[in-house]
């Protein structure tokens, strides 16, 4: 009972259970209707050191299964996150402003590059992409996509009327990124 003269009010608490559970949303996400391969691209990393191979596999796993609904934008860095020691990445060769050096996360740019080319061949508009300051040997000149936490990112949009799904794998010295949709 509320007494207006006291300045205190009692508001009844009504708990409304959600109409959709987290489990249902996850199932819907994982089973998004993306039956057709729209594009695929593969690069090789067989001559890489152990740290680079590990980082490539870890970042490919991070983007694998990403679903973009119509109008949504993919951000490589949002999916992968920082590629530092704290996140479990290993040291390998990286490009820096002062040249080639050792750093954590070396190799993730090859995954972003492979995803970039899959997006191009899937006719998805690229909204952000930067090349490396040095050439890379795993794609033709000018077709790389450098990423750096807090700096350069790879971004593209789903401009299709239906969802698209990114499928990425890295094993036995090759990275493959495919785009599925309908």
mmCIF file with all atom_site columns, C-alpha atoms in Angstrom:
data_model
loop_
_atom_site.group_PDB
_atom_site.id
_atom_site.type_symbol
_atom_site.label_atom_id
_atom_site.label_alt_id
_atom_site.label_comp_id
_atom_site.label_asym_id
_atom_site.label_entity_id
_atom_site.label_seq_id
_atom_site.pdbx_PDB_ins_code
_atom_site.Cartn_x
_atom_site.Cartn_y
_atom_site.Cartn_z
_atom_site.occupancy
_atom_site.B_iso_or_equiv
_atom_site.pdbx_formal_charge
_atom_site.auth_seq_id
_atom_site.auth_comp_id
_atom_site.auth_asym_id
_atom_site.auth_atom_id
_atom_site.pdbx_PDB_model_num
ATOM 1   C CA . UNK A 1 1   ? 0.000  0.000   0.000   1.00 0.00 ? 1   UNK A CA 1
ATOM 2   C CA . UNK A 1 2   ? 1.349  3.367   -0.955  1.00 0.00 ? 2   UNK A CA 1
ATOM 3   C CA . UNK A 1 3   ? 1.006  6.405   1.328   1.00 0.00 ? 3   UNK A CA 1
ATOM 4   C CA . UNK A 1 4   ? 1.497  9.522   -0.837  1.00 0.00 ? 4   UNK A CA 1
ATOM 5   C CA . UNK A 1 5   ? 1.988  11.732  2.221   1.00 0.00 ? 5   UNK A CA 1
ATOM 6   C CA . UNK A 1 6   ? 5.077  9.743   3.301   1.00 0.00 ? 6   UNK A CA 1
ATOM 7   C CA . UNK A 1 7   ? 6.858  10.140  -0.039  1.00 0.00 ? 7   UNK A CA 1
ATOM 8   C CA . UNK A 1 8   ? 7.406  6.382   -0.161  1.00 0.00 ? 8   UNK A CA 1
ATOM 9   C CA . UNK A 1 9   ? 5.996  4.117   -2.814  1.00 0.00 ? 9   UNK A CA 1
ATOM 10  C CA . UNK A 1 10  ? 5.929  0.386   -3.189  1.00 0.00 ? 10  UNK A CA 1
ATOM 11  C CA . UNK A 1 11  ? 6.320  -0.912  -6.690  1.00 0.00 ? 11  UNK A CA 1
ATOM 12  C CA . UNK A 1 12  ? 5.431  -4.553  -7.130  1.00 0.00 ? 12  UNK A CA 1
ATOM 13  C CA . UNK A 1 13  ? 8.175  -6.650  -8.681  1.00 0.00 ? 13  UNK A CA 1
ATOM 14  C CA . UNK A 1 14  ? 6.971  -8.720  -11.615 1.00 0.00 ? 14  UNK A CA 1
ATOM 15  C CA . UNK A 1 15  ? 9.464  -11.204 -13.001 1.00 0.00 ? 15  UNK A CA 1
ATOM 16  C CA . UNK A 1 16  ? 8.826  -12.011 -16.646 1.00 0.00 ? 16  UNK A CA 1
ATOM 17  C CA . UNK A 1 17  ? 10.762 -14.967 -17.972 1.00 0.00 ? 17  UNK A CA 1
ATOM 18  C CA . UNK A 1 18  ? 12.380 -14.390 -21.386 1.00 0.00 ? 18  UNK A CA 1
ATOM 19  C CA . UNK A 1 19  ? 10.537 -15.728 -24.394 1.00 0.00 ? 19  UNK A CA 1
ATOM 20  C CA . UNK A 1 20  ? 13.850 -16.941 -25.878 1.00 0.00 ? 20  UNK A CA 1
ATOM 21  C CA . UNK A 1 21  ? 16.677 -18.598 -23.956 1.00 0.00 ? 21  UNK A CA 1
ATOM 22  C CA . UNK A 1 22  ? 20.404 -18.202 -24.511 1.00 0.00 ? 22  UNK A CA 1
ATOM 23  C CA . UNK A 1 23  ? 20.499 -21.852 -25.586 1.00 0.00 ? 23  UNK A CA 1
ATOM 24  C CA . UNK A 1 24  ? 17.818 -21.200 -28.228 1.00 0.00 ? 24  UNK A CA 1
ATOM 25  C CA . UNK A 1 25  ? 19.695 -18.169 -29.549 1.00 0.00 ? 25  UNK A CA 1
ATOM 26  C CA . UNK A 1 26  ? 22.940 -20.169 -29.726 1.00 0.00 ? 26  UNK A CA 1
ATOM 27  C CA . UNK A 1 27  ? 21.198 -22.982 -31.594 1.00 0.00 ? 27  UNK A CA 1
ATOM 28  C CA . UNK A 1 28  ? 19.628 -20.492 -34.011 1.00 0.00 ? 28  UNK A CA 1
ATOM 29  C CA . UNK A 1 29  ? 23.021 -18.833 -34.535 1.00 0.00 ? 29  UNK A CA 1
ATOM 30  C CA . UNK A 1 30  ? 24.822 -22.130 -35.101 1.00 0.00 ? 30  UNK A CA 1
ATOM 31  C CA . UNK A 1 31  ? 22.128 -23.323 -37.495 1.00 0.00 ? 31  UNK A CA 1
ATOM 32  C CA . UNK A 1 32  ? 21.761 -20.109 -39.480 1.00 0.00 ? 32  UNK A CA 1
ATOM 33  C CA . UNK A 1 33  ? 20.513 -20.937 -42.980 1.00 0.00 ? 33  UNK A CA 1
ATOM 34  C CA . UNK A 1 34  ? 23.809 -20.728 -44.871 1.00 0.00 ? 34  UNK A CA 1
ATOM 35  C CA . UNK A 1 35  ? 23.773 -23.841 -47.077 1.00 0.00 ? 35  UNK A CA 1
ATOM 36  C CA . UNK A 1 36  ? 25.752 -22.661 -50.103 1.00 0.00 ? 36  UNK A CA 1
ATOM 37  C CA . UNK A 1 37  ? 29.464 -21.918 -50.322 1.00 0.00 ? 37  UNK A CA 1
ATOM 38  C CA . UNK A 1 38  ? 29.688 -18.436 -51.831 1.00 0.00 ? 38  UNK A CA 1
ATOM 39  C CA . UNK A 1 39  ? 33.482 -18.182 -51.848 1.00 0.00 ? 39  UNK A CA 1
ATOM 40  C CA . UNK A 1 40  ? 36.641 -19.695 -50.459 1.00 0.00 ? 40  UNK A CA 1
ATOM 41  C CA . UNK A 1 41  ? 40.307 -18.783 -50.320 1.00 0.00 ? 41  UNK A CA 1
ATOM 42  C CA . UNK A 1 42  ? 43.345 -20.744 -49.135 1.00 0.00 ? 42  UNK A CA 1
ATOM 43  C CA . UNK A 1 43  ? 46.876 -19.624 -48.271 1.00 0.00 ? 43  UNK A CA 1
ATOM 44  C CA . UNK A 1 44  ? 49.890 -21.697 -47.217 1.00 0.00 ? 44  UNK A CA 1
ATOM 45  C CA . UNK A 1 45  ? 51.999 -21.257 -44.090 1.00 0.00 ? 45  UNK A CA 1
ATOM 46  C CA . UNK A 1 46  ? 54.012 -24.494 -44.086 1.00 0.00 ? 46  UNK A CA 1
ATOM 47  C CA . UNK A 1 47  ? 57.409 -22.795 -43.616 1.00 0.00 ? 47  UNK A CA 1
ATOM 48  C CA . UNK A 1 48  ? 56.346 -21.002 -40.426 1.00 0.00 ? 48  UNK A CA 1
ATOM 49  C CA . UNK A 1 49  ? 57.824 -21.360 -36.944 1.00 0.00 ? 49  UNK A CA 1
ATOM 50  C CA . UNK A 1 50  ? 55.895 -23.048 -34.127 1.00 0.00 ? 50  UNK A CA 1
ATOM 51  C CA . UNK A 1 51  ? 54.625 -19.783 -32.588 1.00 0.00 ? 51  UNK A CA 1
ATOM 52  C CA . UNK A 1 52  ? 53.293 -18.493 -35.890 1.00 0.00 ? 52  UNK A CA 1
ATOM 53  C CA . UNK A 1 53  ? 51.552 -21.806 -36.653 1.00 0.00 ? 53  UNK A CA 1
ATOM 54  C CA . UNK A 1 54  ? 49.914 -21.743 -33.219 1.00 0.00 ? 54  UNK A CA 1
ATOM 55  C CA . UNK A 1 55  ? 48.744 -18.120 -33.649 1.00 0.00 ? 55  UNK A CA 1
ATOM 56  C CA . UNK A 1 56  ? 47.334 -18.858 -37.094 1.00 0.00 ? 56  UNK A CA 1
ATOM 57  C CA . UNK A 1 57  ? 45.287 -21.788 -35.779 1.00 0.00 ? 57  UNK A CA 1
ATOM 58  C CA . UNK A 1 58  ? 44.097 -19.830 -32.730 1.00 0.00 ? 58  UNK A CA 1
ATOM 59  C CA . UNK A 1 59  ? 42.909 -16.819 -34.743 1.00 0.00 ? 59  UNK A CA 1
ATOM 60  C CA . UNK A 1 60  ? 41.262 -19.038 -37.396 1.00 0.00 ? 60  UNK A CA 1
ATOM 61  C CA . UNK A 1 61  ? 39.330 -20.757 -34.587 1.00 0.00 ? 61  UNK A CA 1
ATOM 62  C CA . UNK A 1 62  ? 38.279 -17.340 -33.261 1.00 0.00 ? 62  UNK A CA 1
ATOM 63  C CA . UNK A 1 63  ? 36.577 -16.303 -36.520 1.00 0.00 ? 63  UNK A CA 1
ATOM 64  C CA . UNK A 1 64  ? 35.252 -19.768 -37.392 1.00 0.00 ? 64  UNK A CA 1
ATOM 65  C CA . UNK A 1 65  ? 31.464 -19.937 -37.214 1.00 0.00 ? 65  UNK A CA 1
ATOM 66  C CA . UNK A 1 66  ? 30.896 -16.187 -37.184 1.00 0.00 ? 66  UNK A CA 1
ATOM 67  C CA . UNK A 1 67  ? 27.440 -15.421 -38.584 1.00 0.00 ? 67  UNK A CA 1
ATOM 68  C CA . UNK A 1 68  ? 26.637 -12.023 -40.066 1.00 0.00 ? 68  UNK A CA 1
ATOM 69  C CA . UNK A 1 69  ? 22.997 -11.155 -40.489 1.00 0.00 ? 69  UNK A CA 1
ATOM 70  C CA . UNK A 1 70  ? 21.920 -8.752  -43.254 1.00 0.00 ? 70  UNK A CA 1
ATOM 71  C CA . UNK A 1 71  ? 23.565 -5.363  -42.764 1.00 0.00 ? 71  UNK A CA 1
ATOM 72  C CA . UNK A 1 72  ? 25.954 -6.548  -40.030 1.00 0.00 ? 72  UNK A CA 1
ATOM 73  C CA . UNK A 1 73  ? 29.641 -5.768  -40.227 1.00 0.00 ? 73  UNK A CA 1
ATOM 74  C CA . UNK A 1 74  ? 32.454 -8.228  -39.525 1.00 0.00 ? 74  UNK A CA 1
ATOM 75  C CA . UNK A 1 75  ? 35.465 -6.939  -37.589 1.00 0.00 ? 75  UNK A CA 1
ATOM 76  C CA . UNK A 1 76  ? 38.443 -9.280  -37.488 1.00 0.00 ? 76  UNK A CA 1
ATOM 77  C CA . UNK A 1 77  ? 39.772 -7.681  -34.320 1.00 0.00 ? 77  UNK A CA 1
ATOM 78  C CA . UNK A 1 78  ? 36.400 -7.849  -32.551 1.00 0.00 ? 78  UNK A CA 1
ATOM 79  C CA . UNK A 1 79  ? 36.288 -11.593 -33.201 1.00 0.00 ? 79  UNK A CA 1
ATOM 80  C CA . UNK A 1 80  ? 39.951 -12.347 -32.441 1.00 0.00 ? 80  UNK A CA 1
ATOM 81  C CA . UNK A 1 81  ? 40.544 -9.769  -29.705 1.00 0.00 ? 81  UNK A CA 1
ATOM 82  C CA . UNK A 1 82  ? 44.014 -8.695  -28.632 1.00 0.00 ? 82  UNK A CA 1
ATOM 83  C CA . UNK A 1 83  ? 46.629 -11.194 -29.747 1.00 0.00 ? 83  UNK A CA 1
ATOM 84  C CA . UNK A 1 84  ? 48.921 -10.783 -26.768 1.00 0.00 ? 84  UNK A CA 1
ATOM 85  C CA . UNK A 1 85  ? 50.642 -13.064 -24.314 1.00 0.00 ? 85  UNK A CA 1
ATOM 86  C CA . UNK A 1 86  ? 47.763 -12.633 -21.828 1.00 0.00 ? 86  UNK A CA 1
ATOM 87  C CA . UNK A 1 87  ? 45.330 -14.042 -24.396 1.00 0.00 ? 87  UNK A CA 1
ATOM 88  C CA . UNK A 1 88  ? 47.493 -17.097 -25.026 1.00 0.00 ? 88  UNK A CA 1
ATOM 89  C CA . UNK A 1 89  ? 49.199 -16.044 -28.248 1.00 0.00 ? 89  UNK A CA 1
ATOM 90  C CA . UNK A 1 90  ? 52.820 -16.947 -28.837 1.00 0.00 ? 90  UNK A CA 1
ATOM 91  C CA . UNK A 1 91  ? 55.834 -14.967 -29.967 1.00 0.00 ? 91  UNK A CA 1
ATOM 92  C CA . UNK A 1 92  ? 56.762 -14.962 -33.625 1.00 0.00 ? 92  UNK A CA 1
ATOM 93  C CA . UNK A 1 93  ? 57.886 -12.614 -36.365 1.00 0.00 ? 93  UNK A CA 1
ATOM 94  C CA . UNK A 1 94  ? 55.832 -9.421  -36.712 1.00 0.00 ? 94  UNK A CA 1
ATOM 95  C CA . UNK A 1 95  ? 56.122 -6.297  -38.820 1.00 0.00 ? 95  UNK A CA 1
ATOM 96  C CA . UNK A 1 96  ? 56.601 -3.107  -36.821 1.00 0.00 ? 96  UNK A CA 1
ATOM 97  C CA . UNK A 1 97  ? 57.277 0.503   -37.725 1.00 0.00 ? 97  UNK A CA 1
ATOM 98  C CA . UNK A 1 98  ? 60.967 -0.178  -37.118 1.00 0.00 ? 98  UNK A CA 1
ATOM 99  C CA . UNK A 1 99  ? 61.093 -3.319  -39.271 1.00 0.00 ? 99  UNK A CA 1
ATOM 100 C CA . UNK A 1 100 ? 60.774 -7.042  -38.697 1.00 0.00 ? 100 UNK A CA 1
ATOM 101 C CA . UNK A 1 101 ? 60.809 -7.984  -35.022 1.00 0.00 ? 101 UNK A CA 1
ATOM 102 C CA . UNK A 1 102 ? 59.595 -10.604 -32.534 1.00 0.00 ? 102 UNK A CA 1
ATOM 103 C CA . UNK A 1 103 ? 56.187 -10.055 -30.987 1.00 0.00 ? 103 UNK A CA 1
ATOM 104 C CA . UNK A 1 104 ? 53.081 -11.828 -29.777 1.00 0.00 ? 104 UNK A CA 1
ATOM 105 C CA . UNK A 1 105 ? 50.423 -12.726 -32.318 1.00 0.00 ? 105 UNK A CA 1
ATOM 106 C CA . UNK A 1 106 ? 52.701 -13.020 -35.334 1.00 0.00 ? 106 UNK A CA 1
ATOM 107 C CA . UNK A 1 107 ? 50.755 -14.813 -38.083 1.00 0.00 ? 107 UNK A CA 1
ATOM 108 C CA . UNK A 1 108 ? 47.249 -13.541 -37.439 1.00 0.00 ? 108 UNK A CA 1
ATOM 109 C CA . UNK A 1 109 ? 47.538 -11.202 -40.424 1.00 0.00 ? 109 UNK A CA 1
ATOM 110 C CA . UNK A 1 110 ? 47.691 -14.226 -42.701 1.00 0.00 ? 110 UNK A CA 1
ATOM 111 C CA . UNK A 1 111 ? 44.284 -15.277 -41.367 1.00 0.00 ? 111 UNK A CA 1
ATOM 112 C CA . UNK A 1 112 ? 42.872 -11.753 -41.842 1.00 0.00 ? 112 UNK A CA 1
ATOM 113 C CA . UNK A 1 113 ? 44.323 -11.708 -45.357 1.00 0.00 ? 113 UNK A CA 1
ATOM 114 C CA . UNK A 1 114 ? 42.744 -15.060 -46.204 1.00 0.00 ? 114 UNK A CA 1
ATOM 115 C CA . UNK A 1 115 ? 39.397 -13.819 -44.830 1.00 0.00 ? 115 UNK A CA 1
ATOM 116 C CA . UNK A 1 116 ? 39.768 -10.593 -46.843 1.00 0.00 ? 116 UNK A CA 1
ATOM 117 C CA . UNK A 1 117 ? 40.157 -12.510 -50.095 1.00 0.00 ? 117 UNK A CA 1
ATOM 118 C CA . UNK A 1 118 ? 37.245 -14.821 -49.247 1.00 0.00 ? 118 UNK A CA 1
ATOM 119 C CA . UNK A 1 119 ? 35.104 -11.720 -48.635 1.00 0.00 ? 119 UNK A CA 1
ATOM 120 C CA . UNK A 1 120 ? 36.188 -10.181 -51.950 1.00 0.00 ? 120 UNK A CA 1
ATOM 121 C CA . UNK A 1 121 ? 35.344 -13.358 -53.869 1.00 0.00 ? 121 UNK A CA 1
ATOM 122 C CA . UNK A 1 122 ? 32.044 -13.518 -51.972 1.00 0.00 ? 122 UNK A CA 1
ATOM 123 C CA . UNK A 1 123 ? 31.219 -9.986  -53.174 1.00 0.00 ? 123 UNK A CA 1
ATOM 124 C CA . UNK A 1 124 ? 30.988 -8.616  -49.649 1.00 0.00 ? 124 UNK A CA 1
ATOM 125 C CA . UNK A 1 125 ? 31.881 -4.913  -49.467 1.00 0.00 ? 125 UNK A CA 1
ATOM 126 C CA . UNK A 1 126 ? 35.117 -4.197  -47.633 1.00 0.00 ? 126 UNK A CA 1
ATOM 127 C CA . UNK A 1 127 ? 34.690 -1.296  -45.192 1.00 0.00 ? 127 UNK A CA 1
ATOM 128 C CA . UNK A 1 128 ? 38.226 -1.284  -43.754 1.00 0.00 ? 128 UNK A CA 1
ATOM 129 C CA . UNK A 1 129 ? 41.438 -2.859  -44.960 1.00 0.00 ? 129 UNK A CA 1
ATOM 130 C CA . UNK A 1 130 ? 45.114 -1.903  -44.761 1.00 0.00 ? 130 UNK A CA 1
ATOM 131 C CA . UNK A 1 131 ? 48.158 -3.388  -46.414 1.00 0.00 ? 131 UNK A CA 1
ATOM 132 C CA . UNK A 1 132 ? 51.382 -4.201  -44.578 1.00 0.00 ? 132 UNK A CA 1
ATOM 133 C CA . UNK A 1 133 ? 54.330 -1.818  -44.681 1.00 0.00 ? 133 UNK A CA 1
ATOM 134 C CA . UNK A 1 134 ? 56.346 -4.676  -46.202 1.00 0.00 ? 134 UNK A CA 1
ATOM 135 C CA . UNK A 1 135 ? 55.395 -7.280  -48.795 1.00 0.00 ? 135 UNK A CA 1
ATOM 136 C CA . UNK A 1 136 ? 54.117 -10.682 -47.742 1.00 0.00 ? 136 UNK A CA 1
ATOM 137 C CA . UNK A 1 137 ? 54.796 -13.905 -49.598 1.00 0.00 ? 137 UNK A CA 1
ATOM 138 C CA . UNK A 1 138 ? 51.506 -15.739 -49.123 1.00 0.00 ? 138 UNK A CA 1
ATOM 139 C CA . UNK A 1 139 ? 49.332 -13.649 -51.497 1.00 0.00 ? 139 UNK A CA 1
ATOM 140 C CA . UNK A 1 140 ? 49.955 -11.530 -54.595 1.00 0.00 ? 140 UNK A CA 1
ATOM 141 C CA . UNK A 1 141 ? 51.283 -8.024  -54.003 1.00 0.00 ? 141 UNK A CA 1
ATOM 142 C CA . UNK A 1 142 ? 48.590 -5.663  -52.705 1.00 0.00 ? 142 UNK A CA 1
ATOM 143 C CA . UNK A 1 143 ? 46.131 -8.357  -51.603 1.00 0.00 ? 143 UNK A CA 1
ATOM 144 C CA . UNK A 1 144 ? 47.080 -8.528  -47.928 1.00 0.00 ? 144 UNK A CA 1
ATOM 145 C CA . UNK A 1 145 ? 45.097 -7.250  -44.949 1.00 0.00 ? 145 UNK A CA 1
ATOM 146 C CA . UNK A 1 146 ? 47.190 -6.143  -41.967 1.00 0.00 ? 146 UNK A CA 1
ATOM 147 C CA . UNK A 1 147 ? 45.604 -6.055  -38.514 1.00 0.00 ? 147 UNK A CA 1
ATOM 148 C CA . UNK A 1 148 ? 46.931 -4.602  -35.278 1.00 0.00 ? 148 UNK A CA 1
ATOM 149 C CA . UNK A 1 149 ? 45.036 -4.288  -31.990 1.00 0.00 ? 149 UNK A CA 1
ATOM 150 C CA . UNK A 1 150 ? 44.127 -0.657  -31.383 1.00 0.00 ? 150 UNK A CA 1
ATOM 151 C CA . UNK A 1 151 ? 45.025 0.246   -34.962 1.00 0.00 ? 151 UNK A CA 1
ATOM 152 C CA . UNK A 1 152 ? 44.287 -1.334  -38.303 1.00 0.00 ? 152 UNK A CA 1
ATOM 153 C CA . UNK A 1 153 ? 41.415 -3.784  -38.732 1.00 0.00 ? 153 UNK A CA 1
ATOM 154 C CA . UNK A 1 154 ? 39.775 -5.836  -41.455 1.00 0.00 ? 154 UNK A CA 1
ATOM 155 C CA . UNK A 1 155 ? 36.063 -5.116  -41.754 1.00 0.00 ? 155 UNK A CA 1
ATOM 156 C CA . UNK A 1 156 ? 33.431 -6.123  -44.284 1.00 0.00 ? 156 UNK A CA 1
ATOM 157 C CA . UNK A 1 157 ? 29.637 -6.067  -44.429 1.00 0.00 ? 157 UNK A CA 1
ATOM 158 C CA . UNK A 1 158 ? 26.967 -8.575  -45.231 1.00 0.00 ? 158 UNK A CA 1
ATOM 159 C CA . UNK A 1 159 ? 25.114 -6.799  -48.034 1.00 0.00 ? 159 UNK A CA 1
ATOM 160 C CA . UNK A 1 160 ? 22.955 -9.842  -48.798 1.00 0.00 ? 160 UNK A CA 1
ATOM 161 C CA . UNK A 1 161 ? 19.305 -10.333 -47.815 1.00 0.00 ? 161 UNK A CA 1
ATOM 162 C CA . UNK A 1 162 ? 20.203 -13.490 -45.823 1.00 0.00 ? 162 UNK A CA 1
ATOM 163 C CA . UNK A 1 163 ? 22.830 -14.421 -43.215 1.00 0.00 ? 163 UNK A CA 1
ATOM 164 C CA . UNK A 1 164 ? 26.354 -15.404 -44.180 1.00 0.00 ? 164 UNK A CA 1
ATOM 165 C CA . UNK A 1 165 ? 28.633 -17.653 -42.151 1.00 0.00 ? 165 UNK A CA 1
ATOM 166 C CA . UNK A 1 166 ? 32.426 -17.614 -42.006 1.00 0.00 ? 166 UNK A CA 1
ATOM 167 C CA . UNK A 1 167 ? 34.062 -21.023 -41.846 1.00 0.00 ? 167 UNK A CA 1
ATOM 168 C CA . UNK A 1 168 ? 37.795 -20.932 -41.131 1.00 0.00 ? 168 UNK A CA 1
ATOM 169 C CA . UNK A 1 169 ? 40.331 -23.676 -40.549 1.00 0.00 ? 169 UNK A CA 1
ATOM 170 C CA . UNK A 1 170 ? 44.094 -23.906 -40.307 1.00 0.00 ? 170 UNK A CA 1
ATOM 171 C CA . UNK A 1 171 ? 45.795 -27.265 -40.470 1.00 0.00 ? 171 UNK A CA 1
ATOM 172 C CA . UNK A 1 172 ? 48.717 -28.993 -42.168 1.00 0.00 ? 172 UNK A CA 1
ATOM 173 C CA . UNK A 1 173 ? 50.216 -25.707 -43.336 1.00 0.00 ? 173 UNK A CA 1
ATOM 174 C CA . UNK A 1 174 ? 47.156 -24.219 -45.033 1.00 0.00 ? 174 UNK A CA 1
ATOM 175 C CA . UNK A 1 175 ? 44.486 -21.740 -43.980 1.00 0.00 ? 175 UNK A CA 1
ATOM 176 C CA . UNK A 1 176 ? 41.112 -21.841 -45.658 1.00 0.00 ? 176 UNK A CA 1
ATOM 177 C CA . UNK A 1 177 ? 38.368 -19.282 -45.122 1.00 0.00 ? 177 UNK A CA 1
ATOM 178 C CA . UNK A 1 178 ? 35.025 -19.836 -46.787 1.00 0.00 ? 178 UNK A CA 1
ATOM 179 C CA . UNK A 1 179 ? 31.870 -17.748 -46.842 1.00 0.00 ? 179 UNK A CA 1
ATOM 180 C CA . UNK A 1 180 ? 28.566 -19.605 -46.822 1.00 0.00 ? 180 UNK A CA 1
ATOM 181 C CA . UNK A 1 181 ? 25.120 -18.139 -47.463 1.00 0.00 ? 181 UNK A CA 1
ATOM 182 C CA . UNK A 1 182 ? 22.134 -18.579 -49.691 1.00 0.00 ? 182 UNK A CA 1
#
